[in-house]
Coordinates of C-alpha atoms in Angstrom, one line a residue:
M1 CA 60.5 56.0 45.3
G2 CA 63.6 53.9 44.6
G3 CA 63.7 52.2 48.0
L4 CA 63.6 55.5 49.9
E5 CA 63.5 55.0 53.7
A6 CA 61.7 57.2 56.1
R7 CA 64.7 57.1 58.5
E8 CA 66.9 58.8 55.8
L9 CA 64.3 61.6 55.4
E10 CA 64.1 62.0 59.2
C11 CA 67.9 62.2 59.4
F12 CA 68.0 64.8 56.7
L13 CA 65.3 67.0 58.3
I14 CA 66.9 66.9 61.7
L15 CA 70.4 67.6 60.3
A16 CA 69.0 70.5 58.3
E17 CA 67.7 72.0 61.6
E18 CA 70.7 71.2 63.8
L19 CA 73.5 71.5 61.2
H20 CA 75.5 69.3 63.6
F21 CA 76.1 65.5 63.2
G22 CA 76.4 64.9 67.0
R23 CA 73.2 66.6 68.0
T24 CA 71.4 64.9 65.1
G25 CA 72.7 61.5 66.3
E26 CA 71.5 62.3 69.8
Q27 CA 67.9 63.1 68.6
L28 CA 67.9 59.9 66.4
R29 CA 69.6 57.9 69.2
V30 CA 72.3 56.7 66.8
S31 CA 76.0 57.3 66.4
Q32 CA 77.5 60.1 64.3
S33 CA 78.8 57.5 61.8
R34 CA 75.2 56.2 61.4
V35 CA 74.0 59.7 60.7
S36 CA 76.7 59.9 58.0
Q37 CA 75.6 56.5 56.5
L38 CA 72.0 57.6 56.4
L39 CA 72.9 60.9 54.7
R40 CA 75.2 59.2 52.2
A41 CA 72.4 56.7 51.3
L42 CA 70.0 59.6 50.7
E43 CA 72.5 61.6 48.6
R44 CA 73.1 58.5 46.5
R45 CA 69.4 58.2 45.8
V46 CA 69.1 61.9 45.0
G47 CA 72.3 61.8 42.9
A48 CA 74.0 64.9 44.4
R49 CA 75.2 66.4 47.6
L50 CA 72.6 67.9 50.0
F51 CA 75.1 69.2 52.5
T52 CA 78.6 70.7 52.4
R53 CA 80.7 69.4 55.3
T54 CA 84.0 70.5 56.8
S55 CA 85.6 69.9 60.1
R56 CA 84.0 73.2 61.4
R57 CA 80.8 73.7 59.5
V58 CA 77.8 71.9 58.1
A59 CA 75.6 73.7 55.6
L60 CA 72.8 72.9 53.1
T61 CA 73.7 73.1 49.4
P62 CA 71.3 75.0 47.1
L63 CA 69.8 71.6 46.1
G64 CA 69.6 70.7 49.8
E65 CA 67.7 74.0 50.5
R66 CA 65.3 73.2 47.7
F67 CA 64.8 69.6 48.8
L68 CA 64.1 70.8 52.4
T69 CA 61.4 73.2 51.2
R70 CA 59.6 70.5 49.3
L71 CA 60.2 67.7 51.9
R72 CA 59.2 69.4 55.1
P73 CA 55.4 69.8 54.4
A74 CA 55.2 66.5 52.6
Y75 CA 56.9 64.7 55.6
A76 CA 54.6 66.4 58.1
E77 CA 51.6 65.3 56.0
L78 CA 52.9 61.7 55.9
R79 CA 53.3 61.7 59.7
A80 CA 49.9 63.2 60.2
A81 CA 48.3 60.5 58.0
V82 CA 50.0 57.7 59.9
E83 CA 49.1 59.3 63.3
D84 CA 45.5 59.7 62.2
A85 CA 45.3 56.1 61.2
R86 CA 46.7 55.1 64.5
S87 CA 44.3 57.3 66.4
A88 CA 41.4 55.9 64.6
A89 CA 42.5 52.4 65.3
R90 CA 43.3 52.9 69.0
G91 CA 40.8 55.6 70.0
V92 CA 42.0 58.5 72.1
E93 CA 45.3 57.3 73.4
G94 CA 49.0 58.3 73.2
V95 CA 50.0 61.9 74.1
L96 CA 48.2 65.1 73.2
R97 CA 50.6 68.0 72.7
I98 CA 49.1 71.5 73.1
G99 CA 50.9 74.7 72.5
F100 CA 49.9 78.0 74.1
Q101 CA 50.8 81.6 74.0
G102 CA 51.1 84.0 76.9
T103 CA 49.6 82.2 79.9
A104 CA 48.1 78.8 80.4
D105 CA 45.0 80.4 82.0
D106 CA 42.1 78.8 83.9
G107 CA 40.2 78.2 80.6
L108 CA 43.0 76.1 79.1
M109 CA 43.6 74.2 82.4
A110 CA 39.8 73.5 82.7
A111 CA 39.7 72.1 79.2
L112 CA 42.8 69.9 79.9
A113 CA 41.3 68.6 83.1
A114 CA 38.0 67.7 81.3
F115 CA 40.0 66.0 78.5
R116 CA 42.0 64.0 81.0
G117 CA 38.9 63.0 82.9
A118 CA 37.2 61.8 79.7
H119 CA 40.3 60.1 78.3
P120 CA 42.5 58.8 81.1
D121 CA 44.6 56.6 78.7
C122 CA 45.8 59.7 76.8
G123 CA 48.7 61.8 78.3
T124 CA 48.9 65.5 77.8
E125 CA 51.8 67.9 77.3
I126 CA 51.7 71.7 77.1
V127 CA 54.3 73.7 75.3
E128 CA 54.8 77.5 75.4
L129 CA 54.9 79.0 71.9
P130 CA 57.1 82.0 71.0
F131 CA 55.3 85.3 70.8
S132 CA 56.7 85.9 67.3
D133 CA 55.7 82.4 65.9
P134 CA 52.2 81.4 66.8
F135 CA 51.7 78.9 64.0
G136 CA 55.2 77.4 63.5
A137 CA 54.9 74.5 66.0
V138 CA 51.6 73.4 64.5
R139 CA 53.0 73.4 61.0
A140 CA 56.2 71.6 62.1
G141 CA 54.1 68.9 64.0
T142 CA 55.8 69.5 67.3
V143 CA 52.4 70.2 68.8
D144 CA 49.1 68.6 67.8
A145 CA 47.1 71.8 68.3
A146 CA 47.7 75.3 69.8
V147 CA 45.8 77.9 71.7
V148 CA 46.7 81.2 70.1
L149 CA 45.6 84.8 70.0
L150 CA 43.2 85.7 67.2
P151 CA 42.9 86.6 64.3
V152 CA 43.9 83.4 62.4
T153 CA 43.4 83.4 58.6
E154 CA 45.9 80.8 57.6
P155 CA 44.6 78.5 54.8
D156 CA 46.5 75.4 56.0
L157 CA 45.2 75.8 59.6
V158 CA 41.8 75.0 61.1
L159 CA 40.4 77.5 63.5
G160 CA 38.3 75.5 66.1
P161 CA 36.5 76.8 69.1
R162 CA 37.0 80.4 70.2
F163 CA 37.0 81.3 73.9
A164 CA 38.3 83.6 76.7
E165 CA 37.2 86.9 75.3
Q166 CA 38.9 89.5 77.5
R167 CA 39.2 93.3 77.6
Q168 CA 42.7 94.3 76.6
N169 CA 45.2 96.1 78.8
V170 CA 48.1 98.3 77.9
A171 CA 51.2 97.4 79.9
V172 CA 53.5 100.5 80.5
S173 CA 56.4 101.2 82.7
A174 CA 55.4 102.3 86.2
R175 CA 57.2 105.6 85.4
H176 CA 55.2 106.2 82.2
P177 CA 52.8 109.2 82.1
L178 CA 49.9 106.8 81.3
A179 CA 50.6 104.5 84.3
S180 CA 48.3 106.4 86.6
R181 CA 45.3 106.4 84.3
T182 CA 42.3 104.2 85.1
S183 CA 41.7 103.5 81.3
L184 CA 42.8 104.5 77.9
T185 CA 40.9 105.3 74.7
A186 CA 41.5 103.6 71.4
A187 CA 42.9 106.8 70.0
E188 CA 45.4 107.0 72.9
V189 CA 46.5 103.4 72.2
F190 CA 47.0 104.1 68.5
A191 CA 49.1 107.1 69.4
T192 CA 51.4 105.1 71.7
P193 CA 54.4 103.1 70.4
L194 CA 53.6 99.4 70.9
I195 CA 55.8 96.4 71.1
T196 CA 55.3 94.3 68.0
P197 CA 55.8 90.5 67.5
A198 CA 58.8 89.9 65.2
P199 CA 58.5 87.7 62.1
P200 CA 57.7 85.0 61.2
A201 CA 54.3 86.0 62.6
P202 CA 52.3 87.2 59.6
A203 CA 51.8 90.9 59.1
Y204 CA 48.1 90.9 59.8
W205 CA 48.6 89.1 63.1
R206 CA 51.4 91.3 64.2
R207 CA 49.2 94.4 63.4
A208 CA 46.4 93.0 65.5
Q209 CA 48.7 92.6 68.5
A210 CA 50.1 96.1 68.1
P211 CA 47.5 98.4 66.4
S212 CA 49.6 101.5 66.8
D213 CA 50.2 104.3 64.3
L214 CA 53.7 104.7 65.8
P215 CA 56.4 102.1 65.2
G216 CA 57.6 100.2 68.3
P217 CA 60.4 97.6 68.8
T218 CA 59.9 94.0 67.7
V219 CA 60.4 91.1 70.0
R220 CA 60.4 87.3 69.8
T221 CA 59.1 86.4 73.2
L222 CA 56.7 87.8 75.8
Q223 CA 59.5 88.2 78.3
E224 CA 61.5 90.3 75.9
G225 CA 58.5 92.5 75.5
L226 CA 57.9 92.9 79.2
T227 CA 61.5 93.8 79.7
L228 CA 61.2 96.6 77.2
V229 CA 58.0 97.8 78.8
A230 CA 59.6 97.9 82.3
T231 CA 62.5 100.0 80.9
G232 CA 60.1 102.4 79.4
Q233 CA 61.0 101.8 75.7
A234 CA 57.4 101.1 74.6
A235 CA 54.0 99.8 75.7
M236 CA 52.5 96.4 75.1
L237 CA 48.9 95.1 74.6
L238 CA 48.1 92.1 76.8
C239 CA 44.9 90.2 77.6
G240 CA 43.5 90.2 81.1
P241 CA 44.9 86.8 82.3
T242 CA 48.4 87.6 81.0
S243 CA 48.3 90.9 82.7
E244 CA 47.4 89.3 86.0
Y245 CA 49.9 86.6 85.7
H246 CA 52.8 89.0 84.9
A247 CA 51.9 91.6 87.5
R248 CA 55.1 93.3 88.8
K249 CA 56.0 96.5 90.6
D250 CA 57.7 98.1 87.6
I251 CA 54.8 97.7 85.2
A252 CA 51.3 99.2 85.3
H253 CA 48.4 97.5 83.4
V254 CA 45.9 100.1 82.2
P255 CA 42.5 98.8 80.6
A256 CA 41.9 99.9 77.0
D257 CA 38.4 101.0 75.8
G258 CA 37.3 100.9 72.2
L259 CA 39.5 98.0 71.1
P260 CA 38.3 94.6 70.1
D261 CA 38.4 92.1 72.9
S262 CA 41.4 89.7 73.1
T263 CA 40.2 86.3 72.0
L264 CA 41.8 82.9 72.0
G265 CA 41.3 80.2 69.5
L266 CA 42.2 76.5 69.2
I267 CA 44.0 75.8 65.9
W268 CA 45.4 72.6 64.2
H269 CA 46.8 71.7 60.8
R270 CA 44.3 70.6 58.2
D271 CA 46.3 67.4 57.7
G272 CA 46.7 66.8 61.4
E273 CA 43.2 66.4 62.7
T274 CA 43.3 63.3 64.9
E275 CA 40.8 61.8 67.3
R276 CA 42.9 63.4 70.1
V277 CA 42.6 66.8 68.6
R278 CA 38.9 66.4 68.0
A279 CA 38.3 65.2 71.6
F280 CA 40.3 68.2 73.0
A281 CA 38.3 70.6 70.8
R282 CA 35.1 69.2 72.3
A283 CA 36.5 69.7 75.8
V284 CA 37.3 73.3 74.9
R285 CA 33.8 73.9 73.7
E286 CA 32.2 72.3 76.7
T287 CA 34.3 74.2 79.3
G288 CA 34.5 77.5 77.4

């Protein structure tokens, strides 16, 4: 690899995300001049510019875009391999990072408590995931595993234990004609415009969260969706715990009959299965 250094690759990946030398230096805990040195060294190895830089703007060159596309998954796999070796050598230590969607409900908290009790030397962090990007954090390696709404049919992700099956609710504005109903049929749900997760969530997953025959607005976050519901622009499907957690006077939550239950699943990347992840999966199975 021509003396290629991991620090140069890390610098490139962060700069490609931030497009700002100062913020890149802050993340690497080095000066801006050191960022420039690392980038120049990498560009010398490649033999061409990877970024265009002016006093006002930093942007990837076409070659830089191509390099980023190839490097990102390879670097994530390399990190996962090193982490897996460390985990095997040390046992369940370090920090377990878990992503979640919607609400960190009782089931997730019970699994975390069981994991902490069994592995007191391992810290835990929980990170809320965007409604529109359930899989991105796992792929980027910013979380070790994630609790997401099903379905999941991604070939690069492992679907572990499934849990928390719940009847679905339709969240509507308190002023909506359906707000006074005690329940809704599936046909009524299909005939109601539903708020849909925006890309990059895959089409099949977006359809599962908004199975309506009428188009509704797209949102990136759960809070954006609830705001649109409250203003009467569309309805939104929510699982039971999320409905309870986000109860508010301007939104009514009406149970839906005839729809598949909302189900959560624990996922992780195929190249990122560490002892910590396996131990947490066991805790989910035991408490679920």
